[in-house]
mmCIF file of C-alpha atoms in Angstrom:
data_model
loop_
_atom_site.group_PDB
_atom_site.id
_atom_site.type_symbol
_atom_site.label_atom_id
_atom_site.label_comp_id
_atom_site.label_asym_id
_atom_site.label_seq_id
_atom_site.Cartn_x
_atom_site.Cartn_y
_atom_site.Cartn_z
ATOM 1 C CA MET S 1 96.909 280.986 36.801
ATOM 2 C CA ILE S 2 100.404 282.718 35.708
ATOM 3 C CA ASN S 3 103.555 281.032 36.255
ATOM 4 C CA THR S 4 105.907 283.130 37.281
ATOM 5 C CA PHE S 5 109.411 280.600 37.391
ATOM 6 C CA ILE S 6 111.161 277.966 35.186
ATOM 7 C CA VAL S 7 112.349 274.697 35.937
ATOM 8 C CA VAL S 8 115.517 273.176 33.935
ATOM 9 C CA PHE S 9 116.525 269.785 34.672
ATOM 10 C CA THR S 10 120.205 269.276 33.778
ATOM 11 C CA PHE S 11 123.057 267.105 33.634
ATOM 12 C CA PHE S 12 126.631 268.699 34.920
ATOM 13 C CA SER S 13 129.273 267.312 37.395
ATOM 14 C CA HIS S 14 127.741 263.912 36.740
ATOM 15 C CA THR S 15 124.789 264.441 38.740
ATOM 16 C CA TYR S 16 120.751 265.011 37.558
ATOM 17 C CA SER S 17 119.840 268.520 38.829
ATOM 18 C CA LEU S 18 116.988 270.936 38.932
ATOM 19 C CA VAL S 19 117.554 274.878 38.266
ATOM 20 C CA THR S 20 114.397 276.617 38.908
ATOM 21 C CA ILE S 21 113.895 280.350 38.301
ATOM 22 C CA VAL S 22 111.545 282.501 39.734
ATOM 23 C CA TYR S 23 110.067 285.991 39.714
ATOM 24 C CA GLY S 24 108.444 286.666 42.543
ATOM 25 C CA VAL S 25 105.198 288.921 41.928
ATOM 26 C CA ASN S 26 104.524 292.356 43.737
ATOM 27 C CA ASP S 27 101.002 290.997 45.174
ATOM 28 C CA ILE S 28 101.083 288.862 48.299
ATOM 29 C CA TYR S 29 98.234 287.161 46.801
ATOM 30 C CA PRO S 30 100.060 285.670 43.592
ATOM 31 C CA ARG S 31 103.282 285.437 45.812
ATOM 32 C CA ARG S 32 101.374 282.705 47.617
ATOM 33 C CA VAL S 33 100.166 281.055 44.528
ATOM 34 C CA LEU S 34 104.250 280.903 43.694
ATOM 35 C CA TRP S 35 105.133 279.582 47.118
ATOM 36 C CA ASN S 36 102.281 276.384 46.158
ATOM 37 C CA GLN S 37 103.564 276.255 42.998
ATOM 38 C CA LEU S 38 107.120 275.293 44.535
ATOM 39 C CA VAL S 39 106.370 273.674 47.284
ATOM 40 C CA ASP S 40 103.701 270.937 44.836
ATOM 41 C CA LEU S 41 107.256 271.167 42.811
ATOM 42 C CA LEU S 42 108.484 268.770 45.268
ATOM 43 C CA ASP S 43 107.289 266.105 44.720
ATOM 44 C CA GLY S 44 109.336 266.069 41.362
ATOM 45 C CA VAL S 45 112.539 266.701 42.709
ATOM 46 C CA GLY S 46 112.693 263.575 44.875
ATOM 47 C CA ASP S 47 116.569 263.280 45.716
ATOM 48 C CA ASP S 48 117.821 265.553 42.896
ATOM 49 C CA PRO S 49 119.844 268.264 44.421
ATOM 50 C CA TRP S 50 117.893 271.676 43.594
ATOM 51 C CA ILE S 51 118.329 275.436 43.239
ATOM 52 C CA VAL S 52 116.009 278.101 43.258
ATOM 53 C CA LEU S 53 116.607 281.645 41.915
ATOM 54 C CA GLY S 54 115.925 284.847 41.604
ATOM 55 C CA ASP S 55 113.978 287.639 42.351
ATOM 56 C CA PHE S 56 111.872 286.485 45.471
ATOM 57 C CA ASN S 57 110.076 290.235 45.500
ATOM 58 C CA THR S 58 110.003 289.953 49.536
ATOM 59 C CA VAL S 59 112.458 289.773 51.687
ATOM 60 C CA LEU S 60 113.132 287.469 54.803
ATOM 61 C CA ASP S 61 113.295 289.470 57.477
ATOM 62 C CA ALA S 62 114.167 293.819 58.272
ATOM 63 C CA SER S 63 117.788 293.375 58.398
ATOM 64 C CA GLU S 64 117.456 293.158 54.473
ATOM 65 C CA ILE S 65 115.875 296.544 54.195
ATOM 66 C CA CYS S 66 118.178 299.394 53.925
ATOM 67 C CA ASP S 67 115.901 302.389 55.376
ATOM 68 C CA LEU S 68 113.418 303.733 57.402
ATOM 69 C CA ALA S 69 110.097 302.048 55.055
ATOM 70 C CA SER S 70 109.427 297.667 55.997
ATOM 71 C CA ASP S 71 107.937 295.287 54.371
ATOM 72 C CA SER S 72 105.084 293.661 55.053
ATOM 73 C CA HIS S 73 105.494 291.382 57.830
ATOM 74 C CA THR S 74 102.542 288.864 56.636
ATOM 75 C CA ALA S 75 104.697 288.588 53.114
ATOM 76 C CA MET S 76 108.231 288.208 55.174
ATOM 77 C CA ASP S 77 106.033 285.330 57.614
ATOM 78 C CA ASP S 78 104.816 283.639 53.913
ATOM 79 C CA PHE S 79 108.106 283.329 52.406
ATOM 80 C CA ALA S 80 109.740 282.201 55.776
ATOM 81 C CA ALA S 81 106.811 279.089 55.628
ATOM 82 C CA PHE S 82 107.618 278.643 52.443
ATOM 83 C CA LEU S 83 111.478 277.737 52.938
ATOM 84 C CA ASN S 84 110.296 275.837 56.101
ATOM 85 C CA ASP S 85 107.664 273.766 53.845
ATOM 86 C CA THR S 86 110.528 273.239 51.455
ATOM 87 C CA GLY S 87 113.139 272.648 53.693
ATOM 88 C CA LEU S 88 115.273 275.030 51.318
ATOM 89 C CA VAL S 89 118.478 276.805 52.721
ATOM 90 C CA VAL S 90 119.576 280.875 51.539
ATOM 91 C CA LEU S 91 122.971 280.548 49.711
ATOM 92 C CA PRO S 92 125.620 281.831 51.056
ATOM 93 C CA SER S 93 126.254 284.894 49.525
ATOM 94 C CA GLY S 94 128.891 287.507 49.273
ATOM 95 C CA GLY S 95 129.242 291.233 47.393
ATOM 96 C CA TYR S 96 125.907 293.896 47.821
ATOM 97 C CA LEU S 97 123.910 293.215 50.163
ATOM 98 C CA TYR S 98 121.039 294.836 48.873
ATOM 99 C CA LEU S 99 120.432 294.035 45.976
ATOM 100 C CA ALA S 100 117.120 295.866 44.438
ATOM 101 C CA GLN S 101 116.960 299.244 43.747
ATOM 102 C CA LEU S 102 113.235 300.612 44.078
ATOM 103 C CA LEU S 103 113.260 304.005 42.885
ATOM 104 C CA ARG S 104 111.252 306.273 44.751
ATOM 105 C CA ARG S 105 111.107 309.376 45.570
ATOM 106 C CA PRO S 106 112.672 311.933 47.579
ATOM 107 C CA ARG S 107 114.949 309.072 48.216
ATOM 108 C CA SER S 108 115.835 305.356 46.896
ATOM 109 C CA LEU S 109 114.676 302.172 48.872
ATOM 110 C CA TRP S 110 117.206 299.535 48.568
ATOM 111 C CA LYS S 111 116.313 295.868 49.309
ATOM 112 C CA LYS S 112 117.348 291.852 49.508
ATOM 113 C CA LEU S 113 114.747 290.580 47.257
ATOM 114 C CA ASP S 114 117.494 288.300 44.915
ATOM 115 C CA ARG S 115 118.624 285.715 46.204
ATOM 116 C CA MET S 116 119.769 281.619 45.430
ATOM 117 C CA LEU S 117 118.398 278.743 47.773
ATOM 118 C CA VAL S 118 119.188 275.082 47.659
ATOM 119 C CA ASN S 119 118.340 272.047 49.209
ATOM 120 C CA ASP S 120 120.280 269.730 51.293
ATOM 121 C CA ARG S 121 120.858 267.551 48.433
ATOM 122 C CA TRP S 122 122.474 270.354 46.563
ATOM 123 C CA LEU S 123 124.489 270.838 49.950
ATOM 124 C CA LEU S 124 125.629 267.608 50.011
ATOM 125 C CA GLN S 125 126.714 267.358 46.137
ATOM 126 C CA TRP S 126 128.212 271.071 46.228
ATOM 127 C CA PRO S 127 129.291 271.634 49.674
ATOM 128 C CA ASN S 128 130.954 274.971 48.716
ATOM 129 C CA THR S 129 128.733 276.476 46.529
ATOM 130 C CA THR S 130 128.337 280.152 47.243
ATOM 131 C CA CYS S 131 126.269 282.943 45.804
ATOM 132 C CA PHE S 132 128.113 286.456 44.430
ATOM 133 C CA ASN S 133 125.684 289.605 44.280
ATOM 134 C CA ALA S 134 127.564 290.938 41.353
ATOM 135 C CA THR S 135 127.701 294.922 40.412
ATOM 136 C CA PRO S 136 123.974 296.345 38.540
ATOM 137 C CA ARG S 137 124.426 296.856 35.104
ATOM 138 C CA THR S 138 121.491 296.361 33.170
ATOM 139 C CA SER S 139 118.782 296.344 35.404
ATOM 140 C CA ASP S 140 117.929 298.176 38.642
ATOM 141 C CA HIS S 141 118.800 294.480 40.501
ATOM 142 C CA SER S 142 122.171 292.972 40.882
ATOM 143 C CA PRO S 143 123.068 289.732 38.873
ATOM 144 C CA LEU S 144 123.591 286.525 40.911
ATOM 145 C CA VAL S 145 126.657 284.330 40.499
ATOM 146 C CA LEU S 146 127.054 280.965 41.368
ATOM 147 C CA HIS S 147 130.175 280.116 42.571
ATOM 148 C CA GLY S 148 131.704 276.652 43.038
ATOM 149 C CA ALA S 149 129.402 274.492 41.883
ATOM 150 C CA ALA S 150 131.354 273.582 38.446
ATOM 151 C CA SER S 151 133.845 276.524 36.711
ATOM 152 C CA GLN S 152 132.391 277.402 33.220
ATOM 153 C CA ASN S 153 133.057 280.886 32.041
ATOM 154 C CA PHE S 154 130.052 281.996 30.090
ATOM 155 C CA GLY S 155 130.836 285.893 28.992
ATOM 156 C CA ARG S 156 127.713 287.597 29.625
ATOM 157 C CA CYS S 157 125.392 287.629 32.062
ATOM 158 C CA PHE S 158 121.577 285.895 30.854
ATOM 159 C CA ARG S 159 119.061 287.957 30.191
ATOM 160 C CA PHE S 160 115.489 287.230 29.402
ATOM 161 C CA ASP S 161 112.658 290.011 28.344
ATOM 162 C CA ASN S 162 109.410 288.797 29.515
ATOM 163 C CA TYR S 163 107.828 290.870 26.288
ATOM 164 C CA LEU S 164 109.053 287.853 23.852
ATOM 165 C CA ALA S 165 106.680 285.256 25.658
ATOM 166 C CA LYS S 166 103.995 287.563 24.801
ATOM 167 C CA SER S 167 104.739 287.509 20.801
ATOM 168 C CA PRO S 168 102.319 285.233 19.041
ATOM 169 C CA GLY S 169 103.545 282.280 18.450
ATOM 170 C CA PHE S 170 106.408 282.553 20.729
ATOM 171 C CA ILE S 171 105.385 279.212 23.038
ATOM 172 C CA ASP S 172 104.284 277.213 20.189
ATOM 173 C CA LEU S 173 108.147 277.840 18.672
ATOM 174 C CA VAL S 174 109.487 276.886 22.173
ATOM 175 C CA ARG S 175 107.844 274.105 22.748
ATOM 176 C CA SER S 176 108.798 272.620 19.041
ATOM 177 C CA ILE S 177 112.107 273.221 19.663
ATOM 178 C CA LEU S 178 111.686 271.356 22.812
ATOM 179 C CA GLU S 179 110.273 268.352 21.163
ATOM 180 C CA HIS S 180 113.043 268.195 18.875
ATOM 181 C CA PRO S 181 114.861 264.948 19.516
ATOM 182 C CA MET S 182 118.692 265.787 20.459
#
């Protein structure tokens, strides 16, 4: 089974919270596995604020597609059911509406695949948080910028190249770093 998400337990603004970064696989069945794994995470979340963000690789409804092509209604229904099962809501966003450019000939297809989802505890802790969909630079996806939770200037966008995880010894190296007392 492939995990297509990373969970980070963090402490900022005097509060423990969970940050989950996801990549929703293009195929509907592995994406259902992702939805189920994230639903299973609910037990570990408890009363902590939780934000789930990234490329979900599906839209919630047809208004999030710019072109005549349509997304699978099954995929949209699965995504809506996932939101219902977890109680997560889409964080209000501004900036680019369509965040992913799928290059297909003869024209490009634009979709809103990237988003931030939060639970009610997140909204209670940081009620003014919003998502800003920035200008694409290094990818065909727009970077997501969280505003209003904690103000800090990081300088550059975070980028993880998945091929690194497939390098021999990578997982053992990360595990040894994480097990090291701080």
